Amino acid sequence: MHETTMINEVNDRNWIKTEVLIIGSGFSGLGMAVALKREGKRDFIVLERANDVGGTWRDNTYPGAACDIQSHLYSYSFRPNPRWSRVYAPQPEILDYLRTTAQEEGVIPHVKFNATAINARWDPVESVWCVITTAGEYKALALVSAAGHLSDPSYPNIEGLSSFEGEVFHSARWDHSYSPENQRIGVIGTGASAIQIVPELAYVAEQLTIFQRSAPYVIPRRDHIYSEAEKGMFAHFPEAAQELRDELFWGNETRFPQRRQVPAFIEQVSTMALNHLKNQVPDEKLRQDLTPDYAIGCKRILLSNDYYPTLTQPNVSLQTAGISHIDKHGVVLKNQDRVDLDLLVVATGFEAADLPIAELIHGVDGESLAEKWKDGGQAYACTTVSGFPNLFMMLGPNTGLGAGSMIFMIETQINYIKGGIGFICDNAALIEPEAKAQHRYVESIYQRSGGSVWLEGGCSSWYLHPRSQRLTTLWPDFMTQFRKENGSFSPDGYQVTTRAPQEQQLLARQA
Ligand code: NAP
């Protein structure tokens, strides 16, 4: 559409105006909303495509879903929960934590549910973001994209998948109306989701087949149920919970040298993983099939005590021949063997390298973020993008972690964005990173990625962008370094312009 037509059309609409518009109410969007609410200075609206908060923790309801980061660390530092039931809380408990947070922090009235953003466009005339959703149109001085990087399922591009006449669903879109009991079930994938699903399905399936493309490294999961005494201690002595949180944080932080391939660190963790495999899988052939052929840490290291033992059960088989195609009855392997199935679970991950949200955000020249990012995401301070004024990306380029709690990254970004929003609103400003500053920043990330196990470990993963093969999703340094660099907003590196006086009207509060 021609730009002027778009603007005219835009002017005819019944816009809802706000200072800050947040897309998404998962861990990042909700955390951002709580920060703004607690600050009490800004109008803000949260757009949520579903009818509940929780993001990936609302959508991933597959059997066995739980977090593989300890809950005392995988929770907001500003809302500790002394009553986590166990070290690694299950999905319903995490979702409950997020719902309670949204309720108790007074965020719910700000959330527009069932509102899917379909287009976000920078209006150069009014210098605002115009966002069209399935439930209304919004204008905002600042736009925060908190759509997450594990929100849109990635389906495998396997010939014949649509011709399968049995049931098929993605791990992130579990169909609980389907009973897997006594069914012949196939699971494609052996990532973090699959290894939680497989033991659960094995209990009920007549026959369970796991289609493995590459073997993961699996280490023991040191889980336990917290006793009432422990929970009481965390409640009465918040400093004890904080001490545990700190200890867990530093445990992860000191594992970062593994990803830099420091030999002593690598050896320690790979010995742990291979011993775990040896202890749990006596059969030599099965053990060989389960032995990864790449350096540990290149993909996510998985935690499980029951995945390997499940694979030794009589009703479970591991297929490593590779999938040739799928037909109406089931999966045909590259060695021509076939596996007939009633249910096929695709546990094949998410659209994390090419974020779908990037397709609908258009900057000053009308180009989408996706077009700008065709070789992978690039952002200044991992958060703002040249050509996209007053836009903040949460969990955008290079914010993922190989080991550690994403909540640390989220809270770092919240603080940065809160500062950026304050600067925009208090100074009636438009901010946009200078192209040169962004380039320098991104180059520093590429430099730090060099020599890492993600680039050199001999695997293929969603951490690398499929076209450029650059590390565009993960942060290639210590988490503390992320906070040092990106923990507070400074206008340095930004092109700052001041709004024309007539534009100030938009600053007028809606209420
Ligand atoms: P994933 O790690 O991307 O794993 C996808 C799996 O599907 C891989 O084993 C992959 O094989 C396989 N696959 C993909 N396309 C395939 C194809 N065409 N044919 C055959 N196999 C195919 O996805 P995920 O397990 O859903 O996990 C994604 C991320 O979510 C994790 O890295 C983690 O960050 C997060 N997660 C976290 C938790 C938690 O406990 N906190 C739990 C679940 C997920 P290859 O390995 O050969 O590519």
XYZ file of C-alpha atoms and ligand atoms in Angstrom:
559
model
C 0.000 0.000 0.000
C 1.239 3.518 -0.819
C 2.427 5.387 2.280
C -0.004 8.365 1.962
C -2.989 6.070 1.458
C -1.953 4.171 4.552
C -1.662 7.367 6.616
C -5.062 8.648 5.437
C -6.644 5.347 6.221
C -4.906 5.430 9.560
C -6.280 8.922 10.306
C -9.851 7.774 9.658
C -9.713 5.090 12.291
C -10.936 5.225 15.823
C -7.574 5.040 17.508
C -7.034 4.203 21.147
C -4.081 6.259 22.344
C -1.569 5.326 24.976
C 1.969 6.184 25.901
C 3.289 2.624 25.893
C 1.945 -0.379 24.028
C 3.306 -3.789 24.977
C 2.739 -6.783 22.702
C 2.538 -9.997 24.731
C 1.836 -10.932 28.347
C 4.294 -13.757 28.902
C 7.178 -13.528 31.359
C 8.718 -10.539 29.549
C 5.612 -8.485 28.680
C 4.070 -9.094 32.077
C 7.292 -8.149 33.859
C 7.461 -4.942 31.806
C 3.849 -4.149 32.653
C 4.456 -4.718 36.382
C 7.460 -2.380 36.262
C 5.382 0.374 34.605
C 2.474 -0.199 36.971
C 4.689 -0.025 40.041
C 6.314 3.155 38.722
C 2.832 4.601 38.285
C 3.869 7.294 35.823
C 2.764 5.938 32.440
C -0.316 4.972 30.522
C 0.186 1.544 29.081
C -1.798 -1.180 27.362
C -0.791 -4.798 26.903
C -2.014 -6.607 23.794
C -2.485 -10.348 24.254
C -3.533 -12.631 21.416
C -4.920 -15.304 23.751
C -7.485 -15.075 26.530
C -4.998 -15.498 29.363
C -1.553 -14.274 30.399
C 1.446 -16.590 30.582
C 2.931 -16.830 27.077
C 4.896 -20.008 26.533
C 3.875 -21.239 30.024
C 0.229 -20.940 29.028
C 0.727 -22.629 25.652
C 3.007 -25.538 26.587
C 0.705 -27.875 28.472
C 2.173 -31.143 27.207
C 2.426 -34.039 29.681
C 5.508 -33.612 31.845
C 5.968 -29.897 31.053
C 8.213 -28.317 33.669
C 10.994 -25.815 33.813
C 14.556 -27.076 33.632
C 15.813 -23.979 35.457
C 15.319 -23.971 39.228
C 12.142 -22.099 40.177
C 13.737 -19.999 42.895
C 15.820 -18.525 40.081
C 13.235 -18.793 37.306
C 10.878 -16.240 38.857
C 10.875 -12.458 39.153
C 13.404 -11.159 41.694
C 10.787 -8.583 42.679
C 8.204 -11.307 43.415
C 9.917 -14.198 45.169
C 7.711 -17.204 45.806
C 8.663 -19.093 48.980
C 6.133 -21.813 48.207
C 7.541 -23.408 45.049
C 6.597 -27.047 45.433
C 9.888 -28.405 44.148
C 13.238 -27.388 42.703
C 11.957 -27.564 39.086
C 8.322 -26.478 39.200
C 5.824 -28.021 36.781
C 4.113 -25.881 34.139
C 0.744 -25.396 35.938
C 2.530 -23.952 38.958
C 4.537 -21.514 36.825
C 1.405 -20.432 34.970
C -0.341 -19.951 38.287
C 2.572 -17.783 39.470
C 2.233 -15.590 36.374
C -1.553 -15.303 36.701
C -1.250 -14.378 40.372
C 1.427 -11.819 39.539
C -0.806 -10.228 36.895
C -3.763 -10.121 39.310
C -1.994 -8.941 42.424
C 0.073 -6.321 40.635
C -3.045 -4.798 39.070
C -1.958 -5.476 35.500
C -5.084 -7.320 34.299
C -7.166 -4.142 33.660
C -4.401 -2.994 31.293
C -4.491 -6.176 29.198
C -6.555 -6.319 26.041
C -7.142 -10.054 25.590
C -7.898 -11.734 22.252
C -6.151 -8.876 20.482
C -3.675 -10.185 17.924
C -1.380 -7.538 16.495
C -1.533 -7.754 12.713
C 0.363 -4.656 11.684
C 2.582 -2.152 13.480
C 3.706 0.844 11.491
C 5.708 3.921 12.414
C 3.710 6.988 11.382
C 6.262 9.629 10.369
C 3.659 12.418 10.412
C 2.548 12.060 14.008
C 5.693 10.228 15.127
C 3.784 7.452 16.804
C 3.416 3.720 16.428
C 0.120 2.716 14.803
C -0.796 -0.827 15.681
C -3.729 -2.604 14.103
C -5.065 -5.609 15.965
C -7.957 -8.004 15.595
C -9.655 -6.084 18.408
C -9.019 -2.400 17.791
C -6.418 0.090 16.621
C -3.844 1.730 18.848
C -1.447 4.655 18.690
C 1.493 4.734 21.064
C 4.547 6.843 21.697
C 6.595 3.753 22.436
C 6.128 0.162 21.344
C 7.514 -2.770 23.335
C 7.535 -6.071 21.491
C 7.396 -8.820 24.114
C 6.140 -11.579 21.851
C 8.825 -14.004 22.985
C 11.086 -16.238 20.930
C 9.513 -19.531 21.958
C 5.937 -18.638 21.081
C 5.300 -19.763 17.509
C 5.678 -23.506 16.900
C 7.962 -24.642 14.114
C 6.526 -27.553 12.119
C 8.889 -29.908 10.320
C 9.072 -29.682 6.571
C 8.640 -33.429 5.994
C 7.087 -34.700 2.781
C 3.611 -36.116 3.284
C 3.024 -34.786 6.812
C -0.360 -33.387 5.808
C -1.421 -36.724 4.300
C -1.162 -38.561 7.657
C -4.635 -39.738 8.623
C -3.951 -40.200 12.318
C -3.801 -37.401 14.867
C -0.940 -34.865 14.685
C -0.122 -32.089 17.069
C 2.796 -29.901 18.063
C 4.207 -30.220 21.583
C 3.327 -26.547 22.177
C -0.285 -27.052 21.063
C -1.214 -30.219 22.947
C -4.703 -31.528 22.245
C -5.942 -32.743 25.631
C -9.179 -34.021 24.112
C -7.171 -36.826 22.496
C -6.486 -39.851 24.682
C -3.044 -41.364 24.006
C -3.903 -44.490 25.984
C -3.073 -47.746 24.183
C -2.200 -45.863 21.006
C 0.748 -46.260 18.672
C 2.532 -42.956 19.163
C 5.466 -41.335 17.366
C 7.450 -38.355 18.655
C 9.599 -36.359 16.226
C 12.401 -34.559 18.028
C 14.666 -35.110 21.014
C 14.950 -31.567 22.400
C 13.984 -30.121 25.792
C 10.257 -30.583 25.122
C 10.481 -34.137 23.755
C 12.515 -35.525 26.632
C 9.859 -34.356 29.087
C 6.996 -35.774 26.985
C 8.497 -39.183 26.176
C 8.503 -40.689 29.722
C 4.887 -39.587 30.231
C 3.661 -41.075 26.949
C 5.544 -44.314 27.539
C 3.339 -45.009 30.576
C 0.186 -45.109 28.469
C 1.181 -45.884 24.887
C 0.855 -49.305 23.358
C 3.976 -48.542 21.380
C 6.070 -45.364 21.472
C 8.594 -44.534 18.764
C 11.040 -41.648 19.038
C 12.385 -40.321 15.759
C 15.807 -38.928 16.597
C 17.729 -36.777 14.137
C 20.543 -36.007 16.543
C 21.189 -37.257 20.043
C 21.068 -34.749 22.897
C 23.435 -34.649 25.864
C 21.468 -35.427 29.017
C 22.656 -34.847 32.588
C 21.013 -35.749 35.921
C 18.172 -33.559 37.137
C 18.801 -32.772 40.778
C 15.209 -32.223 41.754
C 13.414 -32.596 45.045
C 10.088 -31.723 46.634
C 10.410 -28.867 49.126
C 9.229 -29.877 52.574
C 6.828 -27.665 54.532
C 9.781 -26.791 56.766
C 11.807 -25.545 53.791
C 8.884 -23.537 52.408
C 8.274 -22.067 55.863
C 11.920 -21.103 56.114
C 11.812 -19.335 52.710
C 8.635 -17.514 53.800
C 9.949 -16.417 57.179
C 13.502 -15.723 56.101
C 13.368 -14.146 52.626
C 17.118 -13.732 52.863
C 17.442 -17.552 52.786
C 15.474 -17.669 49.511
C 17.635 -14.844 48.168
C 20.774 -16.702 49.178
C 19.552 -19.780 47.327
C 18.718 -17.640 44.292
C 22.206 -16.120 44.318
C 23.797 -19.524 44.657
C 21.782 -20.865 41.695
C 22.610 -17.789 39.624
C 26.357 -18.112 40.217
C 26.183 -21.850 39.563
C 24.947 -21.066 36.056
C 27.227 -18.099 35.552
C 30.324 -20.120 36.341
C 29.266 -22.677 33.714
C 29.685 -20.131 30.922
C 33.353 -21.130 30.300
C 31.951 -24.484 29.077
C 30.455 -22.587 26.141
C 33.827 -20.957 25.480
C 35.184 -24.501 25.225
C 37.604 -24.137 28.132
C 38.881 -27.753 28.244
C 38.610 -28.410 31.997
C 35.018 -27.157 32.075
C 33.998 -29.090 28.960
C 35.559 -32.284 30.225
C 33.743 -32.054 33.540
C 30.276 -31.704 32.023
C 30.776 -34.157 29.174
C 32.040 -36.788 31.617
C 28.920 -36.196 33.704
C 26.646 -36.636 30.670
C 28.387 -39.712 29.270
C 28.477 -41.378 32.704
C 24.759 -40.677 33.063
C 24.163 -42.413 29.730
C 26.404 -45.350 30.691
C 24.715 -45.767 34.069
C 21.211 -45.672 32.664
C 21.549 -47.542 29.356
C 23.216 -50.960 29.609
C 22.566 -51.928 25.966
C 25.621 -51.045 23.898
C 23.809 -50.491 20.588
C 21.221 -48.214 22.194
C 23.979 -46.361 24.015
C 25.814 -45.814 20.762
C 22.655 -44.430 19.157
C 22.250 -42.083 22.100
C 25.819 -40.798 22.021
C 25.963 -37.292 20.529
C 28.406 -36.665 17.673
C 29.082 -32.993 18.478
C 30.641 -31.017 21.329
C 28.628 -30.713 24.505
C 26.862 -27.362 24.883
C 26.513 -26.829 21.133
C 22.786 -27.512 21.680
C 20.964 -27.129 24.979
C 22.185 -29.643 27.588
C 19.093 -31.464 28.808
C 18.209 -32.532 32.345
C 16.402 -35.796 32.944
C 16.497 -38.830 35.200
C 13.824 -40.763 33.339
C 14.431 -40.157 29.626
C 17.141 -42.825 29.167
C 15.415 -45.456 31.343
C 12.226 -44.907 29.321
C 14.077 -45.780 26.127
C 14.947 -49.191 27.566
C 11.278 -50.102 28.086
C 9.805 -52.886 25.892
C 7.085 -50.649 24.402
C 9.540 -47.913 23.417
C 11.877 -47.751 20.439
C 14.372 -45.216 19.189
C 14.615 -44.730 15.435
C 17.776 -43.130 14.130
C 17.563 -44.051 10.442
C 16.061 -40.679 9.564
C 12.625 -39.926 8.186
C 12.154 -40.342 4.431
C 8.527 -39.226 4.311
C 5.152 -39.612 5.971
C 2.121 -41.263 4.421
C -1.427 -41.742 5.557
C -0.526 -44.616 7.899
C 2.651 -43.306 9.491
C 6.359 -42.643 9.058
C 8.588 -44.202 6.402
C 12.271 -44.235 7.319
C 15.214 -43.698 5.008
C 16.078 -47.417 5.336
C 12.547 -48.152 3.984
C 11.289 -49.475 7.354
C 7.902 -48.096 8.247
C 6.267 -47.214 11.560
C 2.466 -47.099 11.500
C 0.983 -44.695 14.009
C -2.237 -43.404 15.550
C -0.694 -40.214 16.934
C 2.286 -38.188 15.785
C 3.674 -35.569 18.169
C 5.941 -33.015 16.528
C 8.267 -31.722 19.240
C 10.249 -29.733 16.711
C 10.725 -26.429 18.479
C 9.884 -22.827 17.683
C 10.350 -20.102 15.081
C 13.123 -18.561 17.135
C 15.667 -17.565 14.493
C 13.207 -15.689 12.250
C 10.734 -14.178 14.693
C 7.220 -14.003 13.187
C 6.553 -10.708 15.039
C 9.306 -9.117 12.915
C 7.155 -9.531 9.819
C 4.499 -7.151 11.042
C 6.616 -4.308 12.456
C 7.424 -1.607 9.864
C 9.880 1.215 10.469
C 10.519 4.701 9.071
C 11.090 3.553 5.501
C 8.152 1.133 5.545
C 10.464 -1.876 5.552
C 9.620 -4.644 8.012
C 11.991 -5.840 10.715
C 11.913 -9.228 9.001
C 13.241 -7.681 5.782
C 15.932 -5.852 7.762
C 16.752 -9.059 9.569
C 16.855 -11.467 6.656
C 20.275 -12.665 7.824
C 19.217 -12.727 11.467
C 18.246 -10.220 14.136
C 20.502 -7.281 14.934
C 19.840 -4.692 17.594
C 21.635 -2.027 19.582
C 22.035 -3.103 23.200
C 20.107 -6.203 22.028
C 16.970 -4.061 22.349
C 16.558 -1.173 19.878
C 16.849 -1.041 16.104
C 18.043 1.676 13.726
C 15.145 2.839 11.522
C 12.569 1.858 14.171
C 12.202 4.835 16.532
C 10.851 4.309 20.021
C 10.673 0.546 19.530
C 12.006 -1.838 22.171
C 12.412 -5.554 21.519
C 12.297 -7.839 24.537
C 13.957 -11.223 24.026
C 15.012 -10.085 20.592
C 18.423 -10.651 19.008
C 21.165 -12.212 21.149
C 19.224 -12.313 24.389
C 18.811 -16.097 24.714
C 20.976 -18.187 27.048
C 22.692 -21.517 26.662
C 22.609 -21.925 30.440
C 20.939 -19.655 32.917
C 17.636 -18.074 33.765
C 15.953 -15.974 31.089
C 14.345 -13.988 33.883
C 17.704 -12.349 34.553
C 17.859 -11.206 30.924
C 14.225 -10.085 31.006
C 14.707 -8.021 34.164
C 17.817 -6.423 32.692
C 15.829 -5.413 29.626
C 12.921 -4.164 31.750
C 15.240 -1.759 33.496
C 16.772 -0.569 30.236
C 13.383 -0.089 28.554
C 11.901 1.653 31.575
C 14.764 4.146 31.320
C 14.231 4.518 27.565
C 10.498 5.090 27.989
C 11.163 7.645 30.729
C 13.549 9.484 28.403
C 11.013 9.453 25.549
C 8.101 10.668 27.647
C 9.933 13.173 29.843
C 11.762 14.799 26.938
C 9.037 14.455 24.271
C 11.740 12.642 22.358
C 12.141 10.209 19.515
C 15.077 7.884 19.971
C 16.646 5.616 17.433
C 20.064 3.998 17.630
C 22.571 5.458 15.211
C 23.296 2.954 12.455
C 27.015 3.146 13.228
C 26.508 2.519 16.938
C 24.271 -0.459 16.191
C 26.805 -1.840 13.712
C 29.610 -1.534 16.270
C 27.484 -3.234 18.896
C 26.503 -6.122 16.658
C 30.120 -6.567 15.527
C 31.168 -6.840 19.170
C 28.634 -9.642 19.575
C 29.930 -11.470 16.513
C 33.468 -11.113 17.808
C 32.521 -12.559 21.167
C 30.687 -15.443 19.475
C 33.862 -16.551 17.680
C 35.378 -19.673 19.199
C 32.211 -20.522 21.096
C 30.863 -24.049 21.163
C 27.682 -22.828 19.442
C 29.662 -21.921 16.319
C 32.379 -24.515 16.488
C 30.788 -27.451 18.269
C 29.796 -29.268 15.062
C 26.026 -29.244 15.481
C 23.179 -27.415 13.837
C 20.807 -25.594 16.164
C 18.275 -22.781 16.289
C 20.935 -20.690 17.980
C 22.482 -20.008 14.558
C 20.589 -18.149 11.885
C 19.812 -20.614 9.073
C 20.964 -18.300 6.261
C 23.896 -16.361 7.732
C 25.013 -19.090 10.170
C 25.674 -16.268 12.638
C 24.861 -16.555 16.320
C 21.815 -14.281 16.375
C 19.670 -15.707 19.160
C 22.086 -16.293 22.071
C 24.022 -13.877 24.248
C 27.683 -14.860 23.811
C 29.067 -13.671 27.131
C 28.528 -13.855 30.872
C 25.047 -12.833 32.047
C 26.627 -10.281 34.386
C 28.248 -8.704 31.325
C 24.811 -8.379 29.695
C 23.594 -6.471 32.718
C 26.717 -4.332 32.836
C 26.298 -3.356 29.182
C 22.528 -3.215 28.902
C 21.166 -2.781 32.383
C 20.386 0.921 32.215
C 19.431 3.289 29.445
C 21.724 6.046 28.222
C 21.023 8.248 25.189
C 24.639 7.742 24.044
C 24.609 6.012 20.673
C 21.109 7.294 19.932
C 19.902 9.859 17.480
C 17.533 11.956 19.579
C 14.957 14.324 18.099
C 12.313 16.336 19.878
C 8.675 16.205 18.927
C 6.993 19.138 17.217
C 4.716 20.987 19.720
C 1.493 19.789 18.031
C 2.625 16.203 18.487
C 2.737 16.773 22.224
C -1.033 16.466 22.245
C -0.598 12.756 21.942
C 1.157 12.826 25.244
C -2.168 13.815 26.776
C -3.407 10.925 28.809
C -6.259 8.860 27.484
C -7.966 8.632 30.813
P 14.245 -27.831 19.994
O 15.214 -27.775 21.105
O 14.399 -26.904 18.854
O 14.234 -29.329 19.501
C 13.564 -29.683 18.344
C 13.821 -31.140 18.058
O 13.139 -31.479 16.874
C 15.296 -31.446 17.826
O 15.591 -32.689 18.365
C 15.399 -31.467 16.309
O 16.418 -32.280 15.811
C 14.063 -32.060 15.947
N 13.626 -31.711 14.597
C 13.318 -30.494 14.132
N 12.948 -30.575 12.837
C 13.040 -31.882 12.488
C 12.809 -32.593 11.292
N 12.408 -31.975 10.176
N 13.001 -33.930 11.295
C 13.412 -34.544 12.422
N 13.655 -33.929 13.590
C 13.475 -32.609 13.614
O 12.729 -27.634 20.504
P 12.120 -27.843 21.960
O 12.488 -29.155 22.499
O 10.697 -27.494 21.889
O 12.884 -26.769 22.802
C 13.015 -25.431 22.332
C 13.511 -24.561 23.437
O 12.451 -24.371 24.341
C 14.631 -25.134 24.270
O 15.894 -24.948 23.724
C 14.454 -24.383 25.558
O 15.051 -23.119 25.446
C 12.954 -24.244 25.628
N 12.360 -25.281 26.468
C 12.622 -25.180 27.780
C 12.088 -26.099 28.617
C 12.383 -25.948 30.057
O 12.306 -26.885 30.768
N 12.747 -24.741 30.521
C 11.325 -27.151 28.156
C 11.053 -27.214 26.811
C 11.590 -26.268 25.968
P 17.954 -31.742 15.725
O 18.436 -31.683 17.136
O 18.640 -32.716 14.890
O 17.872 -30.385 15.099
